[in-house]
XYZ file of C-alpha atoms in Angstrom:
699
model
C 48.565 10.200 200.167
C 48.486 12.471 203.499
C 48.603 9.312 205.692
C 51.300 7.617 203.605
C 53.201 10.361 204.175
C 52.761 10.230 208.290
C 53.238 6.396 208.266
C 56.523 6.987 206.883
C 57.425 9.741 209.272
C 56.722 8.046 211.888
C 58.274 4.635 211.194
C 61.283 6.564 210.131
C 61.103 8.570 213.313
C 60.902 5.658 215.591
C 63.670 3.854 213.679
C 66.249 6.899 214.474
C 65.023 7.046 217.901
C 66.245 3.445 218.086
C 69.476 3.859 216.556
C 70.586 6.831 218.704
C 69.443 5.487 221.714
C 70.715 1.921 221.321
C 74.339 4.072 220.176
C 74.168 5.831 223.186
C 74.032 2.873 224.922
C 76.650 1.066 223.261
C 78.808 3.839 224.088
C 77.818 4.241 227.610
C 78.729 0.403 228.173
C 82.114 0.715 226.766
C 83.097 3.410 229.684
C 81.202 0.941 231.475
C 83.348 -1.754 230.466
C 86.791 0.073 230.563
C 86.204 1.441 234.072
C 85.592 -1.866 235.552
C 88.653 -3.428 232.905
C 90.848 -0.465 234.603
C 89.996 -1.918 238.166
C 91.122 -5.419 237.023
C 94.040 -3.944 237.268
C 94.700 -1.553 239.737
C 95.942 -3.134 243.197
C 93.583 -4.989 245.479
C 90.858 -3.233 243.704
C 89.196 -6.011 241.308
C 86.361 -6.918 243.719
C 85.045 -4.014 243.882
C 82.184 -4.496 241.873
C 81.267 -8.008 243.848
C 77.516 -7.526 244.855
C 76.898 -5.086 242.853
C 73.339 -5.115 241.781
C 73.006 -4.186 238.166
C 76.982 -5.145 236.920
C 77.620 -8.131 234.969
C 80.645 -10.238 235.069
C 79.128 -12.729 232.510
C 76.868 -10.350 230.045
C 74.335 -12.150 228.247
C 73.207 -10.881 224.108
C 69.851 -9.294 224.748
C 68.151 -6.315 222.548
C 68.168 -3.052 222.634
C 67.955 -0.943 226.051
C 66.390 1.906 226.462
C 65.297 4.663 228.520
C 62.899 4.222 231.235
C 60.310 6.550 230.188
C 59.994 4.176 226.990
C 58.785 0.572 226.718
C 58.730 -1.908 224.115
C 60.903 0.963 221.621
C 58.232 3.400 221.977
C 58.799 7.041 223.164
C 56.559 8.729 225.514
C 57.782 11.957 224.538
C 54.296 12.832 222.453
C 52.297 11.482 225.138
C 54.176 13.389 228.564
C 53.459 16.506 226.586
C 50.463 15.763 226.009
C 49.394 15.140 229.252
C 51.325 18.690 230.651
C 49.037 20.379 228.069
C 45.606 18.723 228.610
C 43.588 17.508 231.974
C 44.710 14.643 233.431
C 42.880 12.490 235.573
C 45.519 11.565 237.894
C 46.335 14.154 240.355
C 49.913 15.543 241.235
C 50.020 13.570 244.352
C 49.472 9.934 242.476
C 52.815 11.331 239.657
C 54.390 11.473 243.024
C 53.924 8.457 244.701
C 54.081 6.570 241.261
C 57.787 7.732 241.099
C 58.271 6.716 245.338
C 57.171 3.043 243.814
C 59.860 3.120 241.732
C 63.390 1.284 242.164
C 65.242 4.205 243.050
C 67.511 4.106 240.417
C 65.988 7.070 238.731
C 63.116 8.402 238.169
C 59.691 6.415 236.557
C 57.690 7.702 233.986
C 54.851 9.707 234.064
C 52.852 7.833 232.445
C 49.287 5.728 233.571
C 48.776 2.214 232.675
C 46.139 3.226 229.364
C 48.856 5.264 228.055
C 51.771 2.416 228.207
C 49.021 0.041 226.684
C 47.990 2.369 224.057
C 51.938 2.368 223.064
C 52.317 -0.628 222.877
C 50.080 -1.130 220.516
C 51.054 1.108 218.714
C 54.447 0.187 218.608
C 53.344 -3.329 217.371
C 51.482 -1.764 214.412
C 54.368 -0.067 213.144
C 56.608 -2.796 213.926
C 56.101 -4.488 210.390
C 56.636 -0.967 208.543
C 60.516 -0.795 209.049
C 61.362 -1.799 205.803
C 64.901 -0.462 204.794
C 63.103 1.545 201.148
C 61.254 3.756 203.463
C 64.821 5.412 204.320
C 65.717 6.036 200.831
C 61.909 7.157 199.865
C 62.114 9.946 202.645
C 65.116 10.961 201.286
C 64.012 10.920 197.551
C 60.998 13.494 198.371
C 61.425 15.038 201.508
C 65.137 16.305 201.455
C 64.715 17.891 197.755
C 61.253 19.668 199.230
C 62.917 20.693 202.484
C 65.786 22.627 200.357
C 63.555 23.600 197.395
C 60.713 25.079 199.532
C 62.660 25.828 202.977
C 61.875 29.564 202.877
C 58.019 29.529 202.081
C 57.718 26.509 204.350
C 59.589 29.127 207.176
C 57.184 31.666 206.351
C 53.565 28.982 207.045
C 55.096 28.243 209.596
C 55.744 31.569 211.399
C 52.056 32.294 210.195
C 51.195 29.311 211.370
C 52.323 29.702 214.912
C 51.193 33.431 215.029
C 47.643 31.666 214.070
C 47.775 29.490 216.775
C 49.120 32.536 219.569
C 45.871 34.440 218.251
C 43.565 31.516 219.093
C 44.887 31.162 222.561
C 45.328 34.783 223.138
C 41.367 35.824 222.362
C 39.686 33.042 223.724
C 40.106 33.175 227.349
C 37.562 31.160 228.782
C 37.154 29.675 232.648
C 37.776 26.426 231.725
C 40.976 27.736 229.878
C 41.942 28.812 233.336
C 41.005 25.969 235.333
C 43.414 24.003 233.229
C 46.231 26.315 233.995
C 45.590 25.871 237.939
C 46.004 22.026 237.799
C 47.655 20.963 234.950
C 50.886 19.244 236.398
C 53.180 21.482 234.371
C 52.370 24.779 236.978
C 51.563 22.636 240.004
C 53.602 19.952 240.673
C 53.626 18.570 244.474
C 57.559 18.187 245.167
C 58.524 15.964 247.530
C 61.829 15.577 249.224
C 62.966 12.328 248.030
C 65.917 12.066 245.054
C 64.338 11.906 241.989
C 67.351 13.294 239.832
C 67.934 12.474 236.454
C 71.882 12.169 235.376
C 73.457 13.399 232.748
C 72.951 9.746 230.939
C 69.597 10.284 231.130
C 69.338 13.796 230.251
C 71.094 12.900 227.331
C 68.461 10.101 226.367
C 65.779 13.057 226.443
C 67.616 15.866 225.200
C 67.699 13.704 222.142
C 64.073 12.537 221.718
C 63.240 16.387 221.753
C 65.564 17.150 219.568
C 64.574 14.445 216.920
C 60.622 15.219 217.651
C 61.068 19.198 216.377
C 63.104 17.653 213.854
C 60.190 15.600 212.270
C 57.222 17.722 213.491
C 58.970 20.245 211.110
C 58.812 17.835 208.233
C 55.445 16.735 208.887
C 53.713 20.321 209.055
C 56.717 20.825 205.725
C 55.097 17.768 203.991
C 51.187 18.638 205.322
C 51.334 22.332 203.414
C 52.578 20.712 200.707
C 50.332 17.818 199.898
C 47.324 20.840 201.413
C 47.985 24.073 199.797
C 44.270 24.898 200.372
C 45.516 25.568 203.920
C 48.153 27.478 203.241
C 46.077 30.137 201.309
C 43.422 30.191 204.223
C 45.956 30.934 206.688
C 46.513 35.050 205.569
C 43.120 34.939 206.304
C 42.081 33.393 209.504
C 45.054 35.472 210.327
C 43.431 38.719 209.380
C 40.130 37.690 210.579
C 41.425 37.216 213.979
C 43.326 39.719 214.022
C 40.557 42.451 213.113
C 37.995 40.406 215.597
C 40.498 40.420 218.595
C 40.634 43.834 217.615
C 37.402 44.487 218.624
C 36.597 42.168 221.116
C 39.918 44.360 223.199
C 38.189 47.878 222.574
C 34.450 45.920 224.087
C 36.123 44.518 227.033
C 38.527 47.988 227.805
C 36.302 48.113 231.319
C 36.026 44.868 232.210
C 37.075 44.022 234.906
C 38.192 39.784 235.401
C 38.459 38.397 239.038
C 41.160 36.118 239.092
C 42.315 33.687 242.040
C 46.006 32.498 242.679
C 45.956 28.929 244.325
C 47.119 28.809 247.328
C 46.416 32.464 248.849
C 43.438 31.632 250.842
C 45.121 28.588 252.460
C 47.907 29.522 254.780
C 50.169 26.072 254.545
C 50.170 26.096 250.931
C 50.633 22.127 249.256
C 51.750 22.530 246.341
C 54.179 25.031 244.417
C 54.958 26.318 241.658
C 57.725 24.480 239.291
C 61.548 26.842 239.028
C 64.074 26.147 236.677
C 66.175 23.941 238.890
C 63.100 22.143 239.496
C 62.828 21.212 235.782
C 66.641 19.935 235.928
C 66.028 17.603 238.349
C 68.982 18.232 240.212
C 68.585 16.861 243.792
C 68.353 20.295 246.105
C 66.757 19.287 249.028
C 67.586 21.060 252.109
C 68.430 20.182 255.766
C 64.780 21.558 256.362
C 63.121 19.302 253.790
C 64.975 15.906 255.102
C 63.998 17.274 258.827
C 60.060 17.876 258.157
C 59.480 15.321 256.226
C 60.404 12.367 258.332
C 57.550 14.404 260.937
C 60.042 16.637 263.184
C 59.838 19.762 263.701
C 62.196 22.128 262.313
C 63.316 25.871 263.473
C 66.118 28.467 261.451
C 68.167 30.757 263.145
C 70.305 33.335 261.807
C 73.441 34.082 263.427
C 75.609 36.994 263.031
C 79.135 36.734 263.619
C 81.191 39.978 265.103
C 82.858 39.925 261.671
C 79.493 39.847 259.581
C 79.186 36.741 258.335
C 75.669 35.156 258.433
C 75.131 31.971 259.471
C 72.689 29.448 259.689
C 71.781 27.550 262.730
C 69.154 24.838 262.090
C 67.111 23.039 265.054
C 65.264 20.526 265.862
C 63.195 22.064 268.814
C 62.378 20.448 272.156
C 62.197 24.309 273.617
C 60.846 22.477 277.241
C 63.850 20.012 278.029
C 67.074 20.870 280.263
C 69.032 18.929 277.595
C 70.653 20.692 274.932
C 72.829 19.060 272.195
C 74.698 21.180 269.750
C 76.838 19.429 266.322
C 79.045 20.842 264.302
C 80.604 19.680 261.173
C 83.706 18.974 259.448
C 85.578 20.067 256.272
C 82.851 20.389 253.066
C 80.383 19.215 254.993
C 77.020 21.211 256.542
C 74.689 20.428 258.852
C 72.708 17.935 256.385
C 75.844 14.858 257.458
C 73.950 14.831 260.620
C 70.813 13.483 259.670
C 71.418 12.615 256.240
C 70.957 8.501 257.764
C 67.141 9.463 258.156
C 65.085 8.596 261.518
C 67.515 5.361 262.194
C 70.977 6.027 261.842
C 71.130 9.674 262.317
C 72.310 11.408 265.812
C 70.231 14.427 265.306
C 67.488 11.921 265.663
C 68.377 10.220 268.281
C 69.331 12.989 270.488
C 66.021 14.319 269.703
C 64.370 10.885 270.647
C 65.969 10.836 273.556
C 64.896 14.265 274.691
C 67.390 16.761 273.891
C 66.678 20.000 272.407
C 69.248 19.409 269.014
C 70.629 22.615 267.228
C 72.542 22.105 263.999
C 75.611 24.318 263.196
C 76.834 25.493 259.716
C 80.054 26.910 259.689
C 80.910 29.711 257.336
C 81.976 28.921 253.574
C 79.308 28.447 251.225
C 79.262 29.849 247.586
C 76.382 31.822 248.449
C 78.705 33.717 250.261
C 76.255 35.214 253.390
C 77.200 38.691 254.488
C 76.313 41.409 255.928
C 78.095 43.345 253.022
C 76.399 42.049 250.101
C 78.795 43.181 248.223
C 81.706 41.484 250.298
C 84.367 40.102 247.198
C 85.349 36.139 246.452
C 89.351 37.477 247.656
C 87.693 38.989 251.164
C 85.026 36.255 251.962
C 86.848 33.530 251.701
C 90.251 35.256 254.080
C 89.590 33.196 257.361
C 91.519 30.388 258.719
C 90.141 27.637 261.244
C 91.008 30.810 263.712
C 87.659 31.985 262.577
C 85.718 28.837 263.245
C 87.096 28.424 266.550
C 87.069 31.968 268.092
C 84.059 33.594 265.267
C 81.850 30.914 264.168
C 81.243 28.644 267.046
C 80.938 31.320 269.750
C 78.596 32.948 268.079
C 76.168 30.387 267.056
C 76.343 28.973 271.058
C 75.590 32.680 272.344
C 72.850 32.175 270.375
C 71.710 28.811 271.069
C 72.210 30.135 274.969
C 69.774 33.527 274.346
C 67.070 31.418 272.966
C 67.057 28.450 275.630
C 67.355 30.840 278.711
C 64.508 33.247 277.251
C 61.851 29.692 276.694
C 62.589 28.535 279.774
C 61.780 31.672 281.241
C 58.908 31.188 279.591
C 58.034 27.802 280.248
C 58.958 27.335 283.777
C 59.047 30.967 285.461
C 60.421 28.987 288.564
C 64.152 29.188 287.093
C 64.605 32.485 287.313
C 66.265 32.728 290.985
C 68.279 30.014 289.295
C 70.268 31.665 286.528
C 71.921 34.190 288.922
C 75.143 32.618 288.613
C 74.433 29.212 286.444
C 72.418 28.697 283.097
C 69.365 26.514 283.360
C 70.175 23.776 280.579
C 72.710 21.387 279.596
C 74.468 21.908 277.006
C 76.305 19.232 274.951
C 78.001 18.992 271.506
C 79.617 16.727 269.370
C 81.676 17.550 266.231
C 83.401 15.863 263.707
C 87.205 16.034 261.320
C 87.533 19.749 261.550
C 84.332 20.641 264.110
C 85.991 18.858 266.302
C 89.507 20.641 265.998
C 87.124 23.983 265.849
C 85.625 22.601 269.494
C 88.928 22.307 270.799
C 90.222 26.299 269.921
C 86.993 27.442 271.348
C 87.000 25.732 274.667
C 90.953 26.581 274.859
C 90.488 30.107 273.956
C 87.276 30.931 276.443
C 89.002 29.629 278.939
C 92.225 31.817 278.555
C 90.171 34.835 277.928
C 88.059 33.548 280.957
C 84.524 33.577 279.560
C 81.922 30.989 280.090
C 81.743 28.539 277.175
C 78.666 27.054 278.222
C 79.442 23.322 277.620
C 78.897 20.506 279.551
C 80.359 17.712 277.425
C 82.676 17.181 274.288
C 82.180 14.479 272.270
C 84.714 14.328 269.049
C 84.408 12.358 266.301
C 87.870 11.778 264.934
C 89.078 15.398 265.780
C 91.497 17.272 263.322
C 94.704 19.175 264.942
C 97.681 16.529 264.287
C 98.377 15.597 261.368
C 101.978 14.180 261.308
C 101.682 10.308 260.751
C 99.625 10.375 257.718
C 100.232 9.203 253.812
C 102.575 10.566 251.247
C 99.661 12.312 249.267
C 99.050 14.270 252.265
C 102.902 15.095 252.850
C 103.297 15.986 249.295
C 100.215 18.217 249.129
C 101.711 19.700 252.641
C 104.814 20.807 251.042
C 102.767 22.153 248.235
C 100.795 24.142 250.002
C 103.300 25.707 252.289
C 106.037 26.834 249.325
C 102.853 28.184 247.090
C 100.869 29.686 249.830
C 102.280 33.431 249.468
C 101.094 33.144 245.470
C 97.729 30.795 245.509
C 96.275 33.140 248.873
C 95.901 36.623 247.308
C 94.957 34.067 244.133
C 92.790 31.602 244.741
C 91.032 32.311 248.046
C 88.670 29.820 247.965
C 88.372 26.234 246.357
C 84.688 25.436 245.260
C 82.756 25.118 242.110
C 81.643 28.622 240.592
C 79.195 28.223 238.570
C 75.754 26.746 238.775
C 76.363 24.715 235.444
C 79.236 22.718 237.052
C 77.290 22.302 240.265
C 74.689 20.842 238.309
C 76.953 18.448 236.486
C 78.262 17.277 239.415
C 75.198 16.821 240.947
C 74.119 14.523 238.258
C 77.475 13.057 237.284
C 76.723 11.553 240.980
C 73.371 9.757 239.641
C 75.267 8.131 236.871
C 77.881 7.092 238.789
C 75.175 4.998 241.597
C 73.862 3.987 237.733
C 76.973 2.552 236.479
C 78.747 0.607 239.164
C 81.870 0.053 236.925
C 82.070 4.361 236.772
C 81.173 4.807 240.659
C 83.917 2.208 241.819
C 86.598 3.477 239.446
C 85.816 7.343 240.509
C 85.647 5.945 244.272
C 89.112 4.770 243.880
C 90.925 7.902 242.695
C 88.948 9.363 245.356
C 90.278 6.670 247.965
C 93.829 7.740 246.581
C 92.839 11.121 246.288
C 92.832 11.119 250.579
C 95.434 8.864 251.076
C 93.575 5.351 250.677
C 90.573 5.918 252.679
C 87.715 4.021 252.778
C 84.903 6.262 252.741
C 81.929 6.224 250.322
C 83.223 9.536 248.391
C 80.836 8.940 245.857
C 77.813 8.529 248.011
C 78.862 11.785 250.031
C 78.730 13.280 246.471
C 75.199 12.583 246.105
C 74.262 14.090 249.254
C 71.818 16.923 248.400
C 73.700 20.188 249.881
C 76.150 19.004 246.683
C 73.683 20.689 243.806
C 73.610 23.551 241.608
C 72.302 26.435 244.154
C 74.934 26.231 246.586
C 77.866 23.638 248.332
C 80.240 24.512 250.896
C 83.616 25.474 249.499
C 86.729 25.902 251.108
C 89.187 28.659 252.460
C 92.265 28.102 250.959
C 93.815 29.448 254.074
C 91.604 26.683 256.302
C 93.583 24.294 254.361
C 97.231 26.252 254.883
C 96.515 25.999 258.553
C 95.917 22.100 258.296
C 99.130 22.022 255.973
C 100.928 24.624 258.960
C 99.464 21.837 261.756
C 101.004 18.869 259.815
C 105.018 20.918 259.339
C 104.600 21.658 263.031
C 104.056 18.500 264.457
C 101.760 20.524 266.902
C 98.130 21.751 267.232
C 98.856 25.057 266.660
C 97.123 28.425 265.789
C 96.853 30.396 262.354
C 100.668 31.315 261.489
C 100.321 34.784 260.231
C 103.693 35.010 258.764
C 105.525 37.559 260.207
C 106.364 37.925 264.232
C 104.715 41.443 264.682
C 101.465 39.751 262.888
C 101.269 37.119 265.950
C 102.444 39.638 268.251
C 99.342 41.022 267.374
C 96.855 38.279 267.813
C 98.579 36.076 270.417
C 100.817 38.322 272.423
C 104.017 36.622 270.910
C 105.815 36.252 268.158
C 104.736 32.171 267.772
C 101.453 31.509 267.455
C 99.603 29.312 270.344
C 99.764 25.743 270.702
C 97.318 24.770 272.058
C 97.943 21.339 272.848
C 100.219 23.349 276.185
C 96.889 24.575 277.137
C 94.460 20.899 277.675
C 94.892 21.507 281.515
C 92.368 24.562 281.258
C 89.811 22.027 280.185
C 86.884 22.011 283.031
C 84.604 19.064 280.969
C 84.155 15.477 280.069
C 85.958 14.858 276.770
C 85.220 11.480 274.768
C 87.491 10.982 271.856
C 86.307 8.647 269.247
C 89.029 7.241 266.206
C 88.688 5.180 263.639
C 91.051 1.742 262.592
C 90.602 2.079 259.135
C 90.296 6.385 258.796
C 93.654 7.391 256.467
C 92.697 11.118 256.920
C 93.128 11.532 260.368
C 94.329 8.275 261.676
C 93.363 7.129 265.184
C 97.563 7.642 266.180
C 96.130 11.423 265.735
C 93.414 11.050 268.074
C 95.369 9.191 270.453
C 98.270 12.453 270.450
C 95.080 14.377 271.684
C 94.322 11.461 274.192
C 97.579 11.422 276.088
C 98.287 15.126 276.451
C 94.596 15.635 277.527
C 95.606 13.068 279.799
C 98.316 14.123 281.301
C 96.628 17.376 281.787
C 94.392 15.455 283.989
C 91.174 16.031 281.465
C 88.485 13.788 282.129
C 88.759 12.408 278.830
C 88.247 8.840 277.353
C 88.970 7.363 273.984
C 87.266 4.587 272.090
C 88.271 2.931 268.216
C 85.808 1.031 265.362
C 86.631 -0.364 262.601
C 85.471 2.670 260.424
C 86.702 5.305 257.687
C 86.941 9.021 258.118
C 83.222 9.614 256.625
C 81.941 7.000 258.238
C 81.180 8.767 261.277
C 78.662 10.568 259.836
C 77.413 9.414 256.680
C 77.414 5.816 257.635
C 74.708 3.888 259.559
C 76.786 2.198 262.662
C 74.091 1.143 265.236
C 77.240 0.284 267.929
C 79.119 4.379 267.044
C 75.104 5.869 267.784
C 74.393 3.610 271.107
C 78.069 4.906 272.302
C 77.616 8.300 271.844
C 74.372 8.367 273.257
C 75.578 6.495 276.061
C 78.338 9.476 276.315
C 75.126 12.013 276.056
C 73.287 10.319 278.946
C 75.422 10.737 281.293
C 75.301 14.197 281.567
C 72.371 15.161 284.189
C 70.166 18.385 284.115
C 71.554 20.099 287.580
C 69.620 22.722 289.297
C 72.579 24.434 290.451
C 76.480 23.843 289.663
C 78.608 21.821 293.085
C 80.655 24.599 295.423
C 83.731 22.603 294.488
C 83.575 23.053 290.757
C 83.014 26.734 291.223
C 86.577 26.464 293.146
C 87.770 24.403 290.772
C 87.010 26.918 287.909
C 88.485 29.949 289.752
C 91.730 27.625 290.349
C 91.893 26.836 286.247
C 91.475 30.737 286.301
C 94.877 30.944 288.051
C 96.472 28.692 285.843
C 95.248 30.791 283.183
C 96.540 33.616 284.445
C 99.559 31.786 284.670
C 100.213 30.180 281.706
C 99.518 33.734 279.570
C 102.175 35.368 281.947
C 104.402 32.422 280.475
C 103.381 32.509 276.681
C 104.175 37.071 277.042
C 107.582 36.427 278.265
C 108.351 33.354 275.938
């Protein structure tokens, strides 16, 4: 009878799983189909799905589509839990390599080939029992038992759990301690590749866990009901184990057991404990993970700005090099953008291979709110504009680069000490994208106005911000909305970001679902492109990058957005307008904010401007405004266009762009001393600075 009930429960459990899985997949297919229908209705978007893997314009009739951890309709949950609690012949590295051999869309099953064969045989054995009468029989037998004997069964279950706990807690052994060290549940070698699950896959797993828990309850209830002797033995076992456990405790009170923790004797740990966010399968890789996984050196430098913000300056060090490169990201981005394309397509790795000491800057503006004041309020933290990016963040990071490079070159090349009286012993170039380009121009110009060295030798700006009056209707609407609501929204919503870990995790997982279901991803891509003025960048792909994870992600200060709206409205590259003549006078020495375009003549280094013909965020016509003003002011400036959208400059692999950027960088040759005429030119420009400052004050 017990075997018959177990068979009925097993067949019913697998039937319920199959029904729920197929129902969920039908819902997902419906959403994907509706998304495809909406794409066909949108103008010019009907062919967005062409060539995408996994999308069928003519779907065929097929059987149930099961999750990737299932084969032939049989769940792997029981085997997976069993493998976590028992010693396995397969090491953690084999488990990771098995996932790497998957198709890359979602994680593979952590099961060996033998377990798959056993599940297949089990399914074939039980497939003949899937009859309709089993469901009817189960409902007549087990449901009345559940209602009539619910309380006794719950008590028995509590006794059973306590008995199991007593057994585990009072029978320590060497084998048990070894199993605790070697089980993959506690110690898993986490590679830095993306193996996160999407929301749909998490729903599959949650449903499976729920069904397993329900049927486990019914299985134990039937076992206790059909074996009453076991119920009577539980109190006896409980009291006997309690007594023996008390005696063992008294006997071992003075005994010390030596223990060891994995990794204590090894200074280079290769394994780490599974944390909460790792169990949720989110992609929480950092820039350090990407760099070190590809075999490059890495160094993190903590930088504190003058107003107390803590910044992360990351580095791919080449300490004896006299050529350094500083890369600065744009809006809602991080240093990850410069390494996200891997070895072949990333500017950071290409520059390092060309002999540069590479530094990756990170602006202020993270959800973690890194600041010297640990109790800083959200309103105070997000109170900054582009002014602070260009006059606080970049100066702090470049000065830190100067300190580090000067100290290292003094050690590696002692003969340079005599040359360092007037000039720095290295050449520093900078590459900036979007908002980073505007902040970099602001940094160079304000340092020249203040007669302070900017330490740069060349500046490469990829689609730089600053001029925005030639834009789409969507950006114009946002401009007037921000200017109108700034006095109200500024104090209420100082920063635009996702505040909770749950919703950040949800965004991270949805990005995986957008990749798994092409029609849904295509619809989101289309809607995102409409929001940003029709730009054709890979917005869905960018949302899937690791720096948009549940732990931390970049946010947007409201005052940065307000500053961009001011630039667009004024049709000038201006500094932040505080709205009052007294505040502007205190900050700039004039009642109006400084127009940086008027000071382009102070730029004493070559500037390379790069624009995208398909860029609808910062159009190529706006980059040409920078070029014309610099050319008229006598700046050594060049201009180049590519058939790119806004994010293609950092998040897409384009060999011609990378070759062009590297060719401009290689024009800078490390020299020991500056020529005399360049020093004289700098003195002449200082005179021009004083004249412009006096003219501004008089106006």
